[in-house]
CSV table of C-alpha atoms in Angstrom, one decimal:
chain,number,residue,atom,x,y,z
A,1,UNK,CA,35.1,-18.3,17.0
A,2,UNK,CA,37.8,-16.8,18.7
A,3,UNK,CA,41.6,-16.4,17.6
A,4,UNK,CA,43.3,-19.7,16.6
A,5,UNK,CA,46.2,-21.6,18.6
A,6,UNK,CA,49.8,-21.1,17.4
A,7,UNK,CA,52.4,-24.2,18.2
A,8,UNK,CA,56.0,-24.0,17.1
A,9,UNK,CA,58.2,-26.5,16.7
A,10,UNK,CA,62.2,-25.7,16.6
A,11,UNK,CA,65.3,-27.1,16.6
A,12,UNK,CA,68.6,-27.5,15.3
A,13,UNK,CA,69.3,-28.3,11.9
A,14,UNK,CA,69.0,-31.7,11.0
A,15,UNK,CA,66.7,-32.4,14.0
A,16,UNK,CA,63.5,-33.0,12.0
A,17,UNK,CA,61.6,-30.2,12.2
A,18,UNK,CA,60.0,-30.8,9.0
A,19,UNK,CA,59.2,-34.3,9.3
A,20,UNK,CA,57.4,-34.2,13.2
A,21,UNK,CA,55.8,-30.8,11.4
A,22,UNK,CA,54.3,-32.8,9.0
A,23,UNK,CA,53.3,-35.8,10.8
A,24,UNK,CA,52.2,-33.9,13.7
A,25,UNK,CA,49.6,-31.8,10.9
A,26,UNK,CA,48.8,-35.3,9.6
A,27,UNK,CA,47.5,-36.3,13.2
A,28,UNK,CA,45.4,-32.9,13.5
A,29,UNK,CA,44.1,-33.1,10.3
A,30,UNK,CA,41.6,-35.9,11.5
A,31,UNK,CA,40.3,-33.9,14.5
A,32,UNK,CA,37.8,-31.5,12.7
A,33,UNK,CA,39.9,-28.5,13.9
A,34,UNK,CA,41.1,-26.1,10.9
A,35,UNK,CA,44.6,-26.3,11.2
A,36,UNK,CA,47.5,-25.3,8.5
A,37,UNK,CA,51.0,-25.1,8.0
A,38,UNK,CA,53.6,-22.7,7.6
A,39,UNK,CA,57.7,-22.7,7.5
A,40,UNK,CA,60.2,-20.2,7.9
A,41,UNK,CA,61.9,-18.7,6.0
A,42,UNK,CA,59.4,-18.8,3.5
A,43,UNK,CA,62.2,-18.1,1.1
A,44,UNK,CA,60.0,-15.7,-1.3
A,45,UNK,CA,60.4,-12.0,-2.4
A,46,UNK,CA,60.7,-11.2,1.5
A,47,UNK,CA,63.6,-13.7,2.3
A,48,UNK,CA,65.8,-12.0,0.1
A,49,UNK,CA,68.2,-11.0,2.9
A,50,UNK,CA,68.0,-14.1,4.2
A,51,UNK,CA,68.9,-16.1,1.4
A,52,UNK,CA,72.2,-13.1,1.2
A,53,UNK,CA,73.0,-13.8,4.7
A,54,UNK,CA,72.8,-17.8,4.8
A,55,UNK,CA,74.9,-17.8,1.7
A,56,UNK,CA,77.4,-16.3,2.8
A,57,UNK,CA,77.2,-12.8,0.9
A,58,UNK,CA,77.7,-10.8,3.9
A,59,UNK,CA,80.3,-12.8,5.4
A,60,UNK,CA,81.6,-16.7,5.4
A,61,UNK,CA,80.7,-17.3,9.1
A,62,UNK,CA,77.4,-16.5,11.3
A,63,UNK,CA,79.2,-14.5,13.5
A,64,UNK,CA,80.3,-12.3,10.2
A,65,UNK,CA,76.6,-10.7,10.8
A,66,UNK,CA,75.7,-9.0,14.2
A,67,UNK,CA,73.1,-10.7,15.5
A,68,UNK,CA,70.5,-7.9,15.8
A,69,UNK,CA,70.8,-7.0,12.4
A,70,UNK,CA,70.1,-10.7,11.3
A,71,UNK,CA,67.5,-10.7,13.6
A,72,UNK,CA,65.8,-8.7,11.6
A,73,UNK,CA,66.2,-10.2,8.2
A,74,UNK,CA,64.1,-13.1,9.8
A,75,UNK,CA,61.6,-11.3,11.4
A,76,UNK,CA,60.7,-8.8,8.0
A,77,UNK,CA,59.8,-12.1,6.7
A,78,UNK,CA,57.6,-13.6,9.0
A,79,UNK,CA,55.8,-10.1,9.4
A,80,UNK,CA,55.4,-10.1,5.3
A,81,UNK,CA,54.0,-13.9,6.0
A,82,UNK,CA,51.4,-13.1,8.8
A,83,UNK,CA,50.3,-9.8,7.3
A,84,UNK,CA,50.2,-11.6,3.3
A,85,UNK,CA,49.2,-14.8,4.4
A,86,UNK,CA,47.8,-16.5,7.1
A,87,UNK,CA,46.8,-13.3,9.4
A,88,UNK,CA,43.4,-14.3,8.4
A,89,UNK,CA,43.4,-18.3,9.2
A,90,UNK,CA,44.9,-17.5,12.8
A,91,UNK,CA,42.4,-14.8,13.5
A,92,UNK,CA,39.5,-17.1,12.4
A,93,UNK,CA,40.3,-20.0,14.6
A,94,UNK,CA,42.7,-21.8,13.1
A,95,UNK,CA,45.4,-24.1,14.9
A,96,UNK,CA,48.5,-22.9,13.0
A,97,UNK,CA,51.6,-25.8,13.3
A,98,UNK,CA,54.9,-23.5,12.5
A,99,UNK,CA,58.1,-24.9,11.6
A,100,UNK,CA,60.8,-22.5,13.0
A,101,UNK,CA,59.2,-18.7,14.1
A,102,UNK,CA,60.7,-16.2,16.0
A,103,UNK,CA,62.4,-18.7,18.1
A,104,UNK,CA,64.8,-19.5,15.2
A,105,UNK,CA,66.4,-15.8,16.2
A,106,UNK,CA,66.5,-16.9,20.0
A,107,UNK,CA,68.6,-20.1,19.0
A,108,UNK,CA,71.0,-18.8,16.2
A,109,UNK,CA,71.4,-15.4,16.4
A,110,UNK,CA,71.6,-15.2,20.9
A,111,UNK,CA,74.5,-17.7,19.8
A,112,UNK,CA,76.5,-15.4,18.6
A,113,UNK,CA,76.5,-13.7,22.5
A,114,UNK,CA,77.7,-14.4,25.9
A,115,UNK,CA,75.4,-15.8,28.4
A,116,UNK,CA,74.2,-12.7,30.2
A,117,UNK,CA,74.1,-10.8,26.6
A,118,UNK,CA,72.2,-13.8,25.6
A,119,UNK,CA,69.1,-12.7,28.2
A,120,UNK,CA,69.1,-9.4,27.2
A,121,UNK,CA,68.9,-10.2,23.6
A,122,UNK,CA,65.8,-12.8,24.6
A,123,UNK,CA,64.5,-9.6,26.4
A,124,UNK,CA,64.8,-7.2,23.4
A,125,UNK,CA,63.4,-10.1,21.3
A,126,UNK,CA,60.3,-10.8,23.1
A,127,UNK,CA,59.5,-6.9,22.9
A,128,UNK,CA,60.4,-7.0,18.9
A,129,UNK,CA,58.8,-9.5,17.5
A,130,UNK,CA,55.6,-9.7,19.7
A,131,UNK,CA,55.2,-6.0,20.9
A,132,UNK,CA,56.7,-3.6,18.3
A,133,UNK,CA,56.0,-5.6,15.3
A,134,UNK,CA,52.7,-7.4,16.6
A,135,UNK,CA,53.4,-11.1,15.5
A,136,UNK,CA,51.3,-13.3,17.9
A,137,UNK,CA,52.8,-14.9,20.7
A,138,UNK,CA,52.7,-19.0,20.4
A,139,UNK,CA,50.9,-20.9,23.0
A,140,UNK,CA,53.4,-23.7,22.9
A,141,UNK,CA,57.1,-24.6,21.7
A,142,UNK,CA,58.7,-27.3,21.0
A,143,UNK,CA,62.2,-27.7,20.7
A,144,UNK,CA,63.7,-30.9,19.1
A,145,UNK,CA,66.0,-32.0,21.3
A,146,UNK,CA,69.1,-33.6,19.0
A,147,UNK,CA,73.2,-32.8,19.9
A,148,UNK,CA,74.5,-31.4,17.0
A,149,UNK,CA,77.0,-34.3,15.9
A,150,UNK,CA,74.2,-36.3,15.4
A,151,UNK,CA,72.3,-33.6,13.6
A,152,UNK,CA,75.4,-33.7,11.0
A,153,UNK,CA,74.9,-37.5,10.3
A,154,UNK,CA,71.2,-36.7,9.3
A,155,UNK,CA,71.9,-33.6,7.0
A,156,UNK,CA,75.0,-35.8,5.7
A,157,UNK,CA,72.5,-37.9,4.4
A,158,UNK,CA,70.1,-35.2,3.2
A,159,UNK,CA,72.9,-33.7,1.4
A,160,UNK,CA,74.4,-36.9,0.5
A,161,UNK,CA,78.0,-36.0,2.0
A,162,UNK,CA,78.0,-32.7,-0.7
A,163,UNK,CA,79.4,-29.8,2.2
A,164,UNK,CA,78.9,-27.4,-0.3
A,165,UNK,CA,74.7,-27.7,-0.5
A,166,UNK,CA,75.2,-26.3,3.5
A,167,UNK,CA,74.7,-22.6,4.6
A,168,UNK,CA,76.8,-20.6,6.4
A,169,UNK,CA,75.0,-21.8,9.8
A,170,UNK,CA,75.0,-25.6,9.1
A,171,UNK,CA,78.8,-26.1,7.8
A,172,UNK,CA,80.0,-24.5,11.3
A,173,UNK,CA,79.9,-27.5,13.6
A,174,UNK,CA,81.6,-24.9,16.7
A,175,UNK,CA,78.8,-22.7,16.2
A,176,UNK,CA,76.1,-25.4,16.2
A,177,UNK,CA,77.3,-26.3,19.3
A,178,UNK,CA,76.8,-22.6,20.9
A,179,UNK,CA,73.3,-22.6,19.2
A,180,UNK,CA,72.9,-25.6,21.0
A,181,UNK,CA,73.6,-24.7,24.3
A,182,UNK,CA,71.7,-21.3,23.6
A,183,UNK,CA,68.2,-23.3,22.7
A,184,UNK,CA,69.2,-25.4,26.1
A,185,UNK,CA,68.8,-21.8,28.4
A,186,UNK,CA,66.1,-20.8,26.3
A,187,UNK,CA,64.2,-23.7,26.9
A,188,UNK,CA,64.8,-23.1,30.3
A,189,UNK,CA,63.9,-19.4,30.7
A,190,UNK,CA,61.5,-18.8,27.7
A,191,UNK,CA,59.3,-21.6,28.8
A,192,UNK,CA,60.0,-24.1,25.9
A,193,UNK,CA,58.9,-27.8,25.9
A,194,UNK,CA,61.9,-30.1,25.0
A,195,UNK,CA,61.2,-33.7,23.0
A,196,UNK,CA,64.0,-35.5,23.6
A,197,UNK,CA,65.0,-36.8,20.1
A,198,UNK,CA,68.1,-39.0,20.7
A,199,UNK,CA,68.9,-41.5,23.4
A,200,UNK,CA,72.3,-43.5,24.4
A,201,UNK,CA,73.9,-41.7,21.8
A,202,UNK,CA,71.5,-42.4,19.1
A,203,UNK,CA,68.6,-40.9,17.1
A,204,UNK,CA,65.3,-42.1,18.5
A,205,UNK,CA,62.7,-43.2,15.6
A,206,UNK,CA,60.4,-40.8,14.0
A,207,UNK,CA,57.5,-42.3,15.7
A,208,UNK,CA,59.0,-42.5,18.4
A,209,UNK,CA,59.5,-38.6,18.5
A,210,UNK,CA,56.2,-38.3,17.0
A,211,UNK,CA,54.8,-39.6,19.5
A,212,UNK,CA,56.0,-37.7,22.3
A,213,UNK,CA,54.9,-34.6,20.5
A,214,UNK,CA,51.4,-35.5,20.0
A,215,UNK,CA,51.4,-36.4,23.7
A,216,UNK,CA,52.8,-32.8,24.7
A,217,UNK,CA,50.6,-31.5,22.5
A,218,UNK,CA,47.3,-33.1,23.9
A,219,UNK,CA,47.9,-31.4,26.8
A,220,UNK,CA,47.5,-27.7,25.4
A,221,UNK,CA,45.1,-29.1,22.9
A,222,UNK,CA,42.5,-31.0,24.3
A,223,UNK,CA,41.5,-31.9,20.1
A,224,UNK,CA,43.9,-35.3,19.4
């Protein structure tokens, strides 16, 4: 058996990437295929600079960090997860669901640029993370479609209204919004697959946004 298949799905925070991971493993678990699971961070020994940088230790705002150097406090950690843990699955055959991967640092770190430092930093990215450092290159992503505001009323909830259980991305509604329109043009130019998660101003159900992501994925997965 040949390598595995790697699909991603991304977002914004609060737009369910957990949940649709979850249910969408749930749905391949019945097919026969080996597939897993994995999440980033992984917020173990090698998130450690993460867990700094989202608490604010370098800095009470994103921006506080340059986004290069952030970059790389995500992608150390992902490396330390392929190469510790599930190198071997993906290389076997496994179909590998990931919440958040390399595409986290296209949304929230090119956020922190202008647009045409934004396509560079895609650029320098792609040659990073896939060619220097060798991670593999996913065969699909998803991006969860949800507006920020509405992403707030969701982690309200999951927080239950306490502002002080959010990190230094998730209490900055102004940079939400740039990471936002960032995920929009890389969608566009990186070749992502959007789900529309909200519709006349309102969340869609989960199975509703299920759904539409099995449906995608049948496509590039002729398993479901």
């Amino acid at each position: 058996m040949g390598k595995g298949k790697l699909i991603v799905i991304d977002g914004l925070d609060g737009s369910g990437k957990q949940t649709q991971t979850k249910l969408l493993l749930e749905a391949l678990s019945h097919t026969g295929q080996p597939v897993r699971q994995i999440s980033f961070p992984t917020y173990g020994k090698s998130s450690a600079l993460i867990e700094l940088y989202l608490s604010g230790a370098f800095g009470g705002r994103a921006g506080d960090v340059n986004p290069y150097a952030a970059s790389t406090f995500f992608t150390v950690d992902r490396v330390a997860s392929y190469l510790g843990d599930w190198r071997a699955d993906y290389e076997a055959g496994t179909l590998i669901v990931a919440d958040r991967y390399t595409t986290s640092n296209a949304i929230h770190q090119a956020a922190k640029l202008s647009t045409e430092q934004k396509r560079a930093f895609f650029a320098w990215l792609d040659d990073f993370e896939y060619e220097k450092v060798k991670l593999p290159r996913p065969d699909a992503v998803f991006f969860l479609d949800l507006p920020p505001a509405l992403g707030q009323e969701l982690m309200a909830r999951r927080y239950s209204g306490d502002e002080r259980k959010k990190d230094v991305h998730e209490r900055d509604l102004a940079y939400l919004e740039q990471c936002y329109e960032t995920a929009q043009l890389a969608a566009r130019e990186l070749g992502w697959q959007r789900i529309e998660c909200s519709g006349k101003g309102e969340i869609k159900s989960v199975q509703e946004i299920h759904l539409e992501l099995v449906r995608r994925v049948k496509e590039i997965c002729d398993i479901l």
